PDB file of C-alpha atoms and ligand atoms in Angstrom:
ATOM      1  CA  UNK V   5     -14.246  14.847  23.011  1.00 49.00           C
ATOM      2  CA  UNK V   6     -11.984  16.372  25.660  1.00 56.00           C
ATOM      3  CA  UNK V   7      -9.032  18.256  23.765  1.00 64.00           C
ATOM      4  CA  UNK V   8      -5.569  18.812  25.139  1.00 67.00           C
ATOM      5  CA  UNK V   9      -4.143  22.129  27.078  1.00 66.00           C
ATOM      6  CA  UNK V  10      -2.301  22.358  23.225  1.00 70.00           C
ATOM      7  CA  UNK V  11      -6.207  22.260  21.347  1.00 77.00           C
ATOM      8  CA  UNK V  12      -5.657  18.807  19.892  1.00 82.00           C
ATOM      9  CA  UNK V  13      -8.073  16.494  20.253  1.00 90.00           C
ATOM     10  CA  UNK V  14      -7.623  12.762  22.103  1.00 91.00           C
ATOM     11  CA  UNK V  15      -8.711  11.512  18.001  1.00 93.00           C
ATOM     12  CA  UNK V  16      -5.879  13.174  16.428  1.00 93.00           C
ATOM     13  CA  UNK V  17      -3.114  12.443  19.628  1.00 93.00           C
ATOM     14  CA  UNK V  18      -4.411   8.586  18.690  1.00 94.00           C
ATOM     15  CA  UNK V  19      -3.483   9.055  15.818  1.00 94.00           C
ATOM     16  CA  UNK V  20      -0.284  10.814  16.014  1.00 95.00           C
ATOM     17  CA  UNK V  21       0.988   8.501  17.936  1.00 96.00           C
ATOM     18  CA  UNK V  22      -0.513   5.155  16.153  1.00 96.00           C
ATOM     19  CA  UNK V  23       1.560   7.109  13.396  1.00 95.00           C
ATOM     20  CA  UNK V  24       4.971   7.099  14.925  1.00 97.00           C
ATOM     21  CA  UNK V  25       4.453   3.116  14.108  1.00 96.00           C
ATOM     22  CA  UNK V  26       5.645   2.006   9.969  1.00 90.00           C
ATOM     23  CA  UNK V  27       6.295  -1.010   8.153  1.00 82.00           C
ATOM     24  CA  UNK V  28       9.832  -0.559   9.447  1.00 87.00           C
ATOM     25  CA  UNK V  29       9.361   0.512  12.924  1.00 93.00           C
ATOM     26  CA  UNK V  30       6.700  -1.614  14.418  1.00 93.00           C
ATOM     27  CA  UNK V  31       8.234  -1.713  18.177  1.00 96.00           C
ATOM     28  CA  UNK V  32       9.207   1.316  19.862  1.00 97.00           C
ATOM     29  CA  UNK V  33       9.826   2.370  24.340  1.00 96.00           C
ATOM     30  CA  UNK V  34       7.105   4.824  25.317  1.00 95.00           C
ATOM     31  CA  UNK V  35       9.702   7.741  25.538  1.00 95.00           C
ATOM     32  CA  UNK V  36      10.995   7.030  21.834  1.00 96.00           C
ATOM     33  CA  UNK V  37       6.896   7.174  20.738  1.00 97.00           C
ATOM     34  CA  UNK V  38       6.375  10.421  22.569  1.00 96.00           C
ATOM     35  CA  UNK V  39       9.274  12.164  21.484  1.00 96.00           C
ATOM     36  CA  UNK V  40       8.470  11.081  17.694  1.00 96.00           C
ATOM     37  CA  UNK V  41       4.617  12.236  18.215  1.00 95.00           C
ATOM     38  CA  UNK V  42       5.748  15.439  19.970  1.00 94.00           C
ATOM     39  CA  UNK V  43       4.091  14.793  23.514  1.00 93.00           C
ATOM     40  CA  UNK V  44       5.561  15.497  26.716  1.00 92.00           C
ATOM     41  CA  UNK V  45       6.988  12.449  28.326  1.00 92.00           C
ATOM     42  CA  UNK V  46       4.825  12.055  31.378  1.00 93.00           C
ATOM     43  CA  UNK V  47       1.575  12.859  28.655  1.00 93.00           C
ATOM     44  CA  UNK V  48       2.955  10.068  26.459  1.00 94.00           C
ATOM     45  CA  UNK V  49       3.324   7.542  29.356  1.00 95.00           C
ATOM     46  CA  UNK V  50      -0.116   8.272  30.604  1.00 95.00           C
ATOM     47  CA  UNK V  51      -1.707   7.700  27.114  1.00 95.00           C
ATOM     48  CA  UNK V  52       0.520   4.913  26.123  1.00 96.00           C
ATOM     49  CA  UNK V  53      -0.744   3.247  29.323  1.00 96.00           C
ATOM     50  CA  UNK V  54      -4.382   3.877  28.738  1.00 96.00           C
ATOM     51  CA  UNK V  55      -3.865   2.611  25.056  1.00 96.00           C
ATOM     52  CA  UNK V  56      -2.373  -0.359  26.448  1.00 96.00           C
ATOM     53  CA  UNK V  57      -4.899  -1.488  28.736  1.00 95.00           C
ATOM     54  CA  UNK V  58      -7.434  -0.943  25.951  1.00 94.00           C
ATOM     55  CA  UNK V  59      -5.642  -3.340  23.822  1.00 94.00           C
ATOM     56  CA  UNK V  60      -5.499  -0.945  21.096  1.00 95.00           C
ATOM     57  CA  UNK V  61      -1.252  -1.181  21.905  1.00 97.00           C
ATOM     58  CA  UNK V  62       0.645  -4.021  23.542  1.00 97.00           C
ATOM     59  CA  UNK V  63       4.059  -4.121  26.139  1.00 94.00           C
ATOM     60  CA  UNK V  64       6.095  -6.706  26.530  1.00 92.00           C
ATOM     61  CA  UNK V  65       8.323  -7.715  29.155  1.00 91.00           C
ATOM     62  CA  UNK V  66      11.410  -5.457  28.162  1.00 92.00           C
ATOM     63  CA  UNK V  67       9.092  -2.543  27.758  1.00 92.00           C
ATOM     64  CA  UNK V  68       8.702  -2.224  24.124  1.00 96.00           C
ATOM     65  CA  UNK V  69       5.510  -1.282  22.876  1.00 97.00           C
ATOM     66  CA  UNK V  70       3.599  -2.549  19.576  1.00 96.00           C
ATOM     67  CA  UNK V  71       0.350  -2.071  17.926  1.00 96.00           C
ATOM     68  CA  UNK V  72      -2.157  -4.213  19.802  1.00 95.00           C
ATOM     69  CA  UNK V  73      -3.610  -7.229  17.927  1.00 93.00           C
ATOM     70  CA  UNK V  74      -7.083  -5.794  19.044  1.00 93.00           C
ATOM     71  CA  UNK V  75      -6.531  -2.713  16.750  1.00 92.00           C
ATOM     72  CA  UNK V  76      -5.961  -5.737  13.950  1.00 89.00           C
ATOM     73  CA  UNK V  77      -8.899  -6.870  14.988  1.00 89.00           C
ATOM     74  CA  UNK V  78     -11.692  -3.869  15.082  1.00 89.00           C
ATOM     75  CA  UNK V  79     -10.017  -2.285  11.744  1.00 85.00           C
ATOM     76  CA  UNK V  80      -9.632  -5.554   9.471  1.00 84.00           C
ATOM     77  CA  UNK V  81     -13.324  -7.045  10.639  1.00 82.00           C
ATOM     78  CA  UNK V  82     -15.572  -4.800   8.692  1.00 74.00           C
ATOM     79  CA  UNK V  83     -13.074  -2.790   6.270  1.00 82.00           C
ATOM     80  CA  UNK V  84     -14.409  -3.004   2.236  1.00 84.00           C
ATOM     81  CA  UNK V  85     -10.290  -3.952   1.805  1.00 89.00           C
ATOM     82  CA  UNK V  86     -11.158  -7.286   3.594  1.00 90.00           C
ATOM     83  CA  UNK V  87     -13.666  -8.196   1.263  1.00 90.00           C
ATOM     84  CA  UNK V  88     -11.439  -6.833  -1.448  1.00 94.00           C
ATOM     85  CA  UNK V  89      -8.392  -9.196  -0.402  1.00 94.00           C
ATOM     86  CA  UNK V  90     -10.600 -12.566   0.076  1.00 94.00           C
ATOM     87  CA  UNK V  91     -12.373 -11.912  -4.008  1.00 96.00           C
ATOM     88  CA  UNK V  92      -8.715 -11.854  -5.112  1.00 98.00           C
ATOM     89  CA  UNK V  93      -6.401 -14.231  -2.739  1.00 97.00           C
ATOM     90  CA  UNK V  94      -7.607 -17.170  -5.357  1.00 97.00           C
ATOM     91  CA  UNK V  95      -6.503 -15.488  -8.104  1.00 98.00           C
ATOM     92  CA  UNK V  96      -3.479 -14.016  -6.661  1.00 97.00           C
ATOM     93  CA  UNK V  97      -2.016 -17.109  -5.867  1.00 96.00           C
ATOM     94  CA  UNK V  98      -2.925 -18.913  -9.314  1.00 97.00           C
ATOM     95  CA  UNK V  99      -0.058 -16.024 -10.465  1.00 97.00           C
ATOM     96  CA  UNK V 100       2.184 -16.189  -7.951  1.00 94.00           C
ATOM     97  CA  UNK V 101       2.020 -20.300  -8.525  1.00 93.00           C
ATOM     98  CA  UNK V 102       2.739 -19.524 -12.503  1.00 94.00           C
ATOM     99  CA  UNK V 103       5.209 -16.644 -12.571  1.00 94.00           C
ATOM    100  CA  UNK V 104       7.104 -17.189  -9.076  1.00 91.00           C
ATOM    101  CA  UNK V 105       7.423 -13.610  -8.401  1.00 91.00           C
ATOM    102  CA  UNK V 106       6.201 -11.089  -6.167  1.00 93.00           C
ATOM    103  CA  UNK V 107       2.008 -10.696  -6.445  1.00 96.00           C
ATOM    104  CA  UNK V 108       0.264  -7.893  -4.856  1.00 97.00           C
ATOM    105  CA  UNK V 109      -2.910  -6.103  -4.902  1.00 98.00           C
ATOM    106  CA  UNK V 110      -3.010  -2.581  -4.027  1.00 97.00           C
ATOM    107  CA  UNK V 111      -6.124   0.117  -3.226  1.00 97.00           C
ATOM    108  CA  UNK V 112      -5.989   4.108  -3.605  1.00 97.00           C
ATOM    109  CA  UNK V 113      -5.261   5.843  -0.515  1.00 95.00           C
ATOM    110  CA  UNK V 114      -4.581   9.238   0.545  1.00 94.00           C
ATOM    111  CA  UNK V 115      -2.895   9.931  -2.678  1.00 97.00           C
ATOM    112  CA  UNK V 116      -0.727   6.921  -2.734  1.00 97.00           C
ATOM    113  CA  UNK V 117      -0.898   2.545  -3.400  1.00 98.00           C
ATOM    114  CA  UNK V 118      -1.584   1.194  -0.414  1.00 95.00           C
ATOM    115  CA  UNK V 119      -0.948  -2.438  -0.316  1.00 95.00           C
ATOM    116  CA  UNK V 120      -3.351  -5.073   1.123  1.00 94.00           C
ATOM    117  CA  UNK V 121      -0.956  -8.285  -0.076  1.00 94.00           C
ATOM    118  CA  UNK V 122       1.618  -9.597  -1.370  1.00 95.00           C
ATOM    119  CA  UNK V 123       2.774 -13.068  -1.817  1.00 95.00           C
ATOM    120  CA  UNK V 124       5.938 -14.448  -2.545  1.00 90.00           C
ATOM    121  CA  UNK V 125       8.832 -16.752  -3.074  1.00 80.00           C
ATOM    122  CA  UNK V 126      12.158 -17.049  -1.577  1.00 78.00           C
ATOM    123  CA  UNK V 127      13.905 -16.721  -4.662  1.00 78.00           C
ATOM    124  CA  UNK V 128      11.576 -14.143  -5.951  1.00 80.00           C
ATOM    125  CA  UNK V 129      13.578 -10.704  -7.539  1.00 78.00           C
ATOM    126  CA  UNK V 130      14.111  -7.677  -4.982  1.00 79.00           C
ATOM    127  CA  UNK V 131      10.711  -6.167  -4.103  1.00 82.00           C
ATOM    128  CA  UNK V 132      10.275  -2.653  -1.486  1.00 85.00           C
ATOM    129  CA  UNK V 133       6.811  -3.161  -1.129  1.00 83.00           C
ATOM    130  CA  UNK V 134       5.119  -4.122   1.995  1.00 85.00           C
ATOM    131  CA  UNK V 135       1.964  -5.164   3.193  1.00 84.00           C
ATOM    132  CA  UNK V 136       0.305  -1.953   5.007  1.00 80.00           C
ATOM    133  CA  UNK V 137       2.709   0.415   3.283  1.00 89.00           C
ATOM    134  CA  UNK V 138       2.708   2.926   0.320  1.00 93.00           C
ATOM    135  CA  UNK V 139       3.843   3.552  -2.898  1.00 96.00           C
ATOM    136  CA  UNK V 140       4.183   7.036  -4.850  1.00 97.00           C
ATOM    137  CA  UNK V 141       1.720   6.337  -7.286  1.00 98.00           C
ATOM    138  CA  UNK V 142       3.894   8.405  -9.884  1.00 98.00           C
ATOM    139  CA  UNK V 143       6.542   5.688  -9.609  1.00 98.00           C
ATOM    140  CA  UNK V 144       5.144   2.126  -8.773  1.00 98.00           C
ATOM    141  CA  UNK V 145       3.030  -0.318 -11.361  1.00 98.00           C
ATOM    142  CA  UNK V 146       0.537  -0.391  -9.075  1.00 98.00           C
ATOM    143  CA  UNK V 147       0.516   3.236  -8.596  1.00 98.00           C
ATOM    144  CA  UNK V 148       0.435   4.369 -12.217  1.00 98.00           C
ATOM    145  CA  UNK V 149      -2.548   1.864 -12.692  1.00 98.00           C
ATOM    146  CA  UNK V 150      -4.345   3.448  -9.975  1.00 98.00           C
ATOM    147  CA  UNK V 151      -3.532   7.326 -11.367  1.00 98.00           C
ATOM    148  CA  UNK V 152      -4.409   6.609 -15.018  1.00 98.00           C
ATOM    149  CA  UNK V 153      -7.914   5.029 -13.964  1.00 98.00           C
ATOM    150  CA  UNK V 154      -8.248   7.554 -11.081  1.00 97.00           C
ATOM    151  CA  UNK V 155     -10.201  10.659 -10.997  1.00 97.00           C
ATOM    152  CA  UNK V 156      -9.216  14.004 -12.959  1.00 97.00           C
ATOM    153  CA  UNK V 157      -8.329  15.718  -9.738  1.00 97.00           C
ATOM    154  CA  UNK V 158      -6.344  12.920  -8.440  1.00 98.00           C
ATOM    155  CA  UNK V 159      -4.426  13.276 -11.828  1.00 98.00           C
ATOM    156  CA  UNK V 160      -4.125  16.778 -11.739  1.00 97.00           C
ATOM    157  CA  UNK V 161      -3.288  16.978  -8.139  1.00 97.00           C
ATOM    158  CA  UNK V 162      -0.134  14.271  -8.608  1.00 98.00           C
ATOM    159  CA  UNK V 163       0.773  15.877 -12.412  1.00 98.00           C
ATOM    160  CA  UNK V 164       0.927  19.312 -10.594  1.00 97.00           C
ATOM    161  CA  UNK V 165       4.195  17.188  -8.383  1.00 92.00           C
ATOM    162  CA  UNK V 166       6.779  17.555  -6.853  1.00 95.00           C
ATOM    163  CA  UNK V 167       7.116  13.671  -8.811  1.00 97.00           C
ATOM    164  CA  UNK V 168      10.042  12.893  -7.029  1.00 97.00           C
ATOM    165  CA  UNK V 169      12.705  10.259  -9.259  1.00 97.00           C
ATOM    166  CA  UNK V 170      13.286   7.366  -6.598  1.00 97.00           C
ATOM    167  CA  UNK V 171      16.046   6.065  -9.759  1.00 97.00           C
ATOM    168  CA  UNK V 172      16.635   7.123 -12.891  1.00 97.00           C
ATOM    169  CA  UNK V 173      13.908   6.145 -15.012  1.00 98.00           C
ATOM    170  CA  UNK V 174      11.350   7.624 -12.635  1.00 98.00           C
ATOM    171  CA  UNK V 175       8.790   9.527 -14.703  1.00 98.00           C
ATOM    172  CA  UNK V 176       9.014  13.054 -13.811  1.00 98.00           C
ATOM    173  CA  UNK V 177       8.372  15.239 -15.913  1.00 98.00           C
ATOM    174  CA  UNK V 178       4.848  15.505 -16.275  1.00 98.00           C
ATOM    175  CA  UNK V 179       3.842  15.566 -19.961  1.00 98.00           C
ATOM    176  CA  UNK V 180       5.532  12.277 -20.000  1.00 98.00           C
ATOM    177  CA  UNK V 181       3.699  10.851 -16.902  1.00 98.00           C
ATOM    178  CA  UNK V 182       0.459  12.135 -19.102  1.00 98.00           C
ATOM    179  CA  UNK V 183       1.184  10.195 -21.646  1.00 98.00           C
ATOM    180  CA  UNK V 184       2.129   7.235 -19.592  1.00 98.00           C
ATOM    181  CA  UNK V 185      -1.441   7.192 -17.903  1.00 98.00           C
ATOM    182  CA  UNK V 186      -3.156   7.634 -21.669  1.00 98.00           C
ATOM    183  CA  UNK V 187      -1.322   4.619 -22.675  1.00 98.00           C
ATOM    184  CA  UNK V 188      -2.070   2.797 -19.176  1.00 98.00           C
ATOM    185  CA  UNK V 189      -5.550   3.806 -19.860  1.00 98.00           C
ATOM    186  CA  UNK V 190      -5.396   2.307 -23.799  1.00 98.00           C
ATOM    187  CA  UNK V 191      -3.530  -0.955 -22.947  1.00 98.00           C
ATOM    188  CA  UNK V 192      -5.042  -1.759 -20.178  1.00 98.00           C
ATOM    189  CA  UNK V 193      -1.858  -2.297 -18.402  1.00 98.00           C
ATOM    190  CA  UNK V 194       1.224  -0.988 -17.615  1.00 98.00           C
ATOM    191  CA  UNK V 195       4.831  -1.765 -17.927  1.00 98.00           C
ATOM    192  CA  UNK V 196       7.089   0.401 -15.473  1.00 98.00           C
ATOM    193  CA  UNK V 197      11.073  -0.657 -15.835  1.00 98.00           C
ATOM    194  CA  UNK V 198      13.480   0.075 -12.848  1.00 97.00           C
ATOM    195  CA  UNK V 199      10.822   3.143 -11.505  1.00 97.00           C
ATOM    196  CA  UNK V 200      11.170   2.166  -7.976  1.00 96.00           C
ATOM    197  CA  UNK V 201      14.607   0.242  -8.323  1.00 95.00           C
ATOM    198  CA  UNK V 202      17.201  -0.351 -10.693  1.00 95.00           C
ATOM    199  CA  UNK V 203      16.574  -3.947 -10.778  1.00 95.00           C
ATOM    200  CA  UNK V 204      13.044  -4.790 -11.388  1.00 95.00           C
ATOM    201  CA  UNK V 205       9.996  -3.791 -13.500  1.00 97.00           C
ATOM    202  CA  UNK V 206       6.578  -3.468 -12.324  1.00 97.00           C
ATOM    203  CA  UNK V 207       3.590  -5.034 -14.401  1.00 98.00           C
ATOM    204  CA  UNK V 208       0.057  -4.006 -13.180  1.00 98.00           C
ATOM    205  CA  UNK V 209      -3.664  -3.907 -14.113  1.00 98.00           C
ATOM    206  CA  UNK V 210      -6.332  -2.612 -12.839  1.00 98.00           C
ATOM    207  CA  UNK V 211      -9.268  -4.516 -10.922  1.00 98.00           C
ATOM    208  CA  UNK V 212     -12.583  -3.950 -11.335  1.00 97.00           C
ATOM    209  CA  UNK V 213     -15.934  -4.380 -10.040  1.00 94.00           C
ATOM    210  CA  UNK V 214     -19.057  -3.062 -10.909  1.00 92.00           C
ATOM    211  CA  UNK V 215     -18.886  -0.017 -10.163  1.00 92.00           C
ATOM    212  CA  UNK V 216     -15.561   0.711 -11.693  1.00 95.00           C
ATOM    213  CA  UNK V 217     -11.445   0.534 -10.854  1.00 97.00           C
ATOM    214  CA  UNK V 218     -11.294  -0.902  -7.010  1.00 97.00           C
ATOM    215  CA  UNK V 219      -7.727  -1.839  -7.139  1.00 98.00           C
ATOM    216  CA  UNK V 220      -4.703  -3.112  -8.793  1.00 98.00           C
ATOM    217  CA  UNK V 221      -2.749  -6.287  -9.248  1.00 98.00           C
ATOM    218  CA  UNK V 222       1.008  -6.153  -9.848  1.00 98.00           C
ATOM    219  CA  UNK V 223       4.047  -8.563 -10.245  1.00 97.00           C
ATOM    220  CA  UNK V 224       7.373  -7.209  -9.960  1.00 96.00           C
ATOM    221  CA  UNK V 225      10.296  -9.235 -12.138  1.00 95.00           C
ATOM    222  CA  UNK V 226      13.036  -8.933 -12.927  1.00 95.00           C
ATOM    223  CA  UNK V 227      14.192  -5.964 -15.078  1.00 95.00           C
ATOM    224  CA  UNK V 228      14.970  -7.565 -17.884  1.00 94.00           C
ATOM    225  CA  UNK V 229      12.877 -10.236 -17.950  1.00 96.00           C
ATOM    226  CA  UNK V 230      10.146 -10.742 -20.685  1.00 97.00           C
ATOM    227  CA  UNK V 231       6.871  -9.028 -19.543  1.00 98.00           C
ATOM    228  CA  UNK V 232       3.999 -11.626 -21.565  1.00 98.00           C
ATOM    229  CA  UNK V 233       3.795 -14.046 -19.037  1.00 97.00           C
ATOM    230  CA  UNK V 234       3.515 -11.513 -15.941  1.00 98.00           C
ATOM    231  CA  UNK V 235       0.663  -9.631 -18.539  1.00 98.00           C
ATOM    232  CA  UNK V 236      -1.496 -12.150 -19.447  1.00 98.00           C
ATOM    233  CA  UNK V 237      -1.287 -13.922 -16.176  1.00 98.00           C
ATOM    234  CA  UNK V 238      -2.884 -10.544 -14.360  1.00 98.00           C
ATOM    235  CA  UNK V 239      -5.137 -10.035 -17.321  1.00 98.00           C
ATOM    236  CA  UNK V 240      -6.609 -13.108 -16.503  1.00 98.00           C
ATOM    237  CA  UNK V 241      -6.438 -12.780 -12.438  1.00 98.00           C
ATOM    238  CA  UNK V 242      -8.172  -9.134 -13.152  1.00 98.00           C
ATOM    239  CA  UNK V 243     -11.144 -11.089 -14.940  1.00 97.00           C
ATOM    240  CA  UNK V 244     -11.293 -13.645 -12.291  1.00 97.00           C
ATOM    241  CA  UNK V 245     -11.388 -11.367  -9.310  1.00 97.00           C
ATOM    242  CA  UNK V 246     -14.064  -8.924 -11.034  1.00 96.00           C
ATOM    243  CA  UNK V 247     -16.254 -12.260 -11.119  1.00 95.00           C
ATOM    244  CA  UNK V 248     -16.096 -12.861  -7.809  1.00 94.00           C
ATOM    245  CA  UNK V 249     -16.719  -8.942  -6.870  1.00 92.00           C
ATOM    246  CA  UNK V 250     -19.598  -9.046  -8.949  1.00 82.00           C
ATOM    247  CA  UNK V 251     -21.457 -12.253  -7.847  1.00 76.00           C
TER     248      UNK V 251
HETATM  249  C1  LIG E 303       6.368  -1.464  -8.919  1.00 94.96           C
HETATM  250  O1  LIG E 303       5.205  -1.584  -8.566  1.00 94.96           O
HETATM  251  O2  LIG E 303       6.644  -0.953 -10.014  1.00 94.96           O
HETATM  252  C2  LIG E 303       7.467  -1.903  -8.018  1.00 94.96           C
HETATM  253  C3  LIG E 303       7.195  -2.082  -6.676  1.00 94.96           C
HETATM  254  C4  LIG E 303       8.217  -2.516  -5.818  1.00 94.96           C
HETATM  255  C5  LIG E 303       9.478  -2.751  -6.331  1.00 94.96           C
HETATM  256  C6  LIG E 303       9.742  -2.565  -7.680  1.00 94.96           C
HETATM  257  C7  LIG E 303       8.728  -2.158  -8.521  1.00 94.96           C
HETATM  258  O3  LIG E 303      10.459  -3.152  -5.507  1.00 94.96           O
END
């Protein structure tokens, strides 16, 4: 593929700039996207404009520029997460109906919980998570889940840090975060108390399917709130969605 006077390919400028977009920045002007990938403004508005009438972005009337539903589209059709999301939706929402709190399902990616969905309730406690964003696995329920079950490099790799503290009870030193994953790995579970924020603890399991760990299922409560319900609700929704992987 042609490359740029600067060596970069058109693959990575697509996805420099499809970067510039996050959970909390979804519309942007051309000029703001160029600046924030690092391409000269008249490059930008060229390739903007060819991404636009490709459908992979989309421009509204005042301008402002958005991921295109087409991208939707083309990545969701054939990804392993959609098949992922549809064995557990059932199940997810059997403990969102019974606990009332946040429910989500996360996959390992990059080094980090990505999350594929969550579902919730207005008066559900304070959650950060979004669909299509991260979590430090270090620090989140779903995260520590994903570490403990992970492979020895992964662990290695994250236990090597920085492990930043997002509060105070963020794990980070790492002979505690060690024994954290052993006990994740013995319990089958994990408990994480005001990790990400003050206010609310994380429960999560992991998911299986035949193979082996594919994801895992979290509720965040409140912080003080008793953790057996939240536990043996996902124990159960774990079993469930491994059925349905494995049939
Ligand atoms: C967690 O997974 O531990 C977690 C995630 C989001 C929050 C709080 C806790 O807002």
């Amino acid at each position: 593929m042609a490359n740029s006077p600067s060596g970069e390919s058109v693959t990575e400028r697509l996805l420099r700039v499809l970067e510039t977009f996050t959970p909390t920045r979804t519309v942007q002007t051309a000029s703001e996207i160029g600046r924030r990938a690092g391409l000269p403004s008249s490059t930008a508005h060229r390739f903007i404009g060819e991404l636009v009438q490709t459908g992979l972005l989309e421009i509204d009337e005042g301008r402002r520029v958005r991921v295109g539903m087409r991208l939707w589209e083309l990545a969701t059709r054939s990804s392993a997460a959609l098949r992922l999301r549809q064995a557990a939706m059932p199940a997810m929402e059997r403990v969102q109906a019974r606990i009332g709190e946040h429910t989500q399902l996360a996959i390992l990616e990059q080094d980090e919980a990505l999350f594929l969905e969550r579902l919730s309730s207005p008066d559900a406690t304070s959650n950060v998570t979004r669909i299509a964003g991260r979590l430090p696995l270090h620090a989140s329920s779903s995260g520590l889940v994903l570490l403990a079950f992970g492979a020895a490099e992964l662990q290695e790799r994250v236990l090597a840090g920085p492990l930043v503290a997002l509060t105070r009870a963020t794990i980070t030193d790492p002979a505690a975060l060690r024994r954290k994953l052993a006990e994740i790995r013995r319990l089958g579970h994990v408990v994480a108390p005001g990790y990400i924020e003050d206010v609310a603890t994380g429960l999560a399991v992991p998911v299986r399917d035949r193979v082996g760990v594919v994801a895992a299922l979290s509720v965040i409560i409140e912080r003080h709130a008793p953790v057996e319900p939240g536990l043996d609700a996902l124990h159960r929704a774990a079993r469930d969605i491994h059925s349905r992987l494995d049939s």
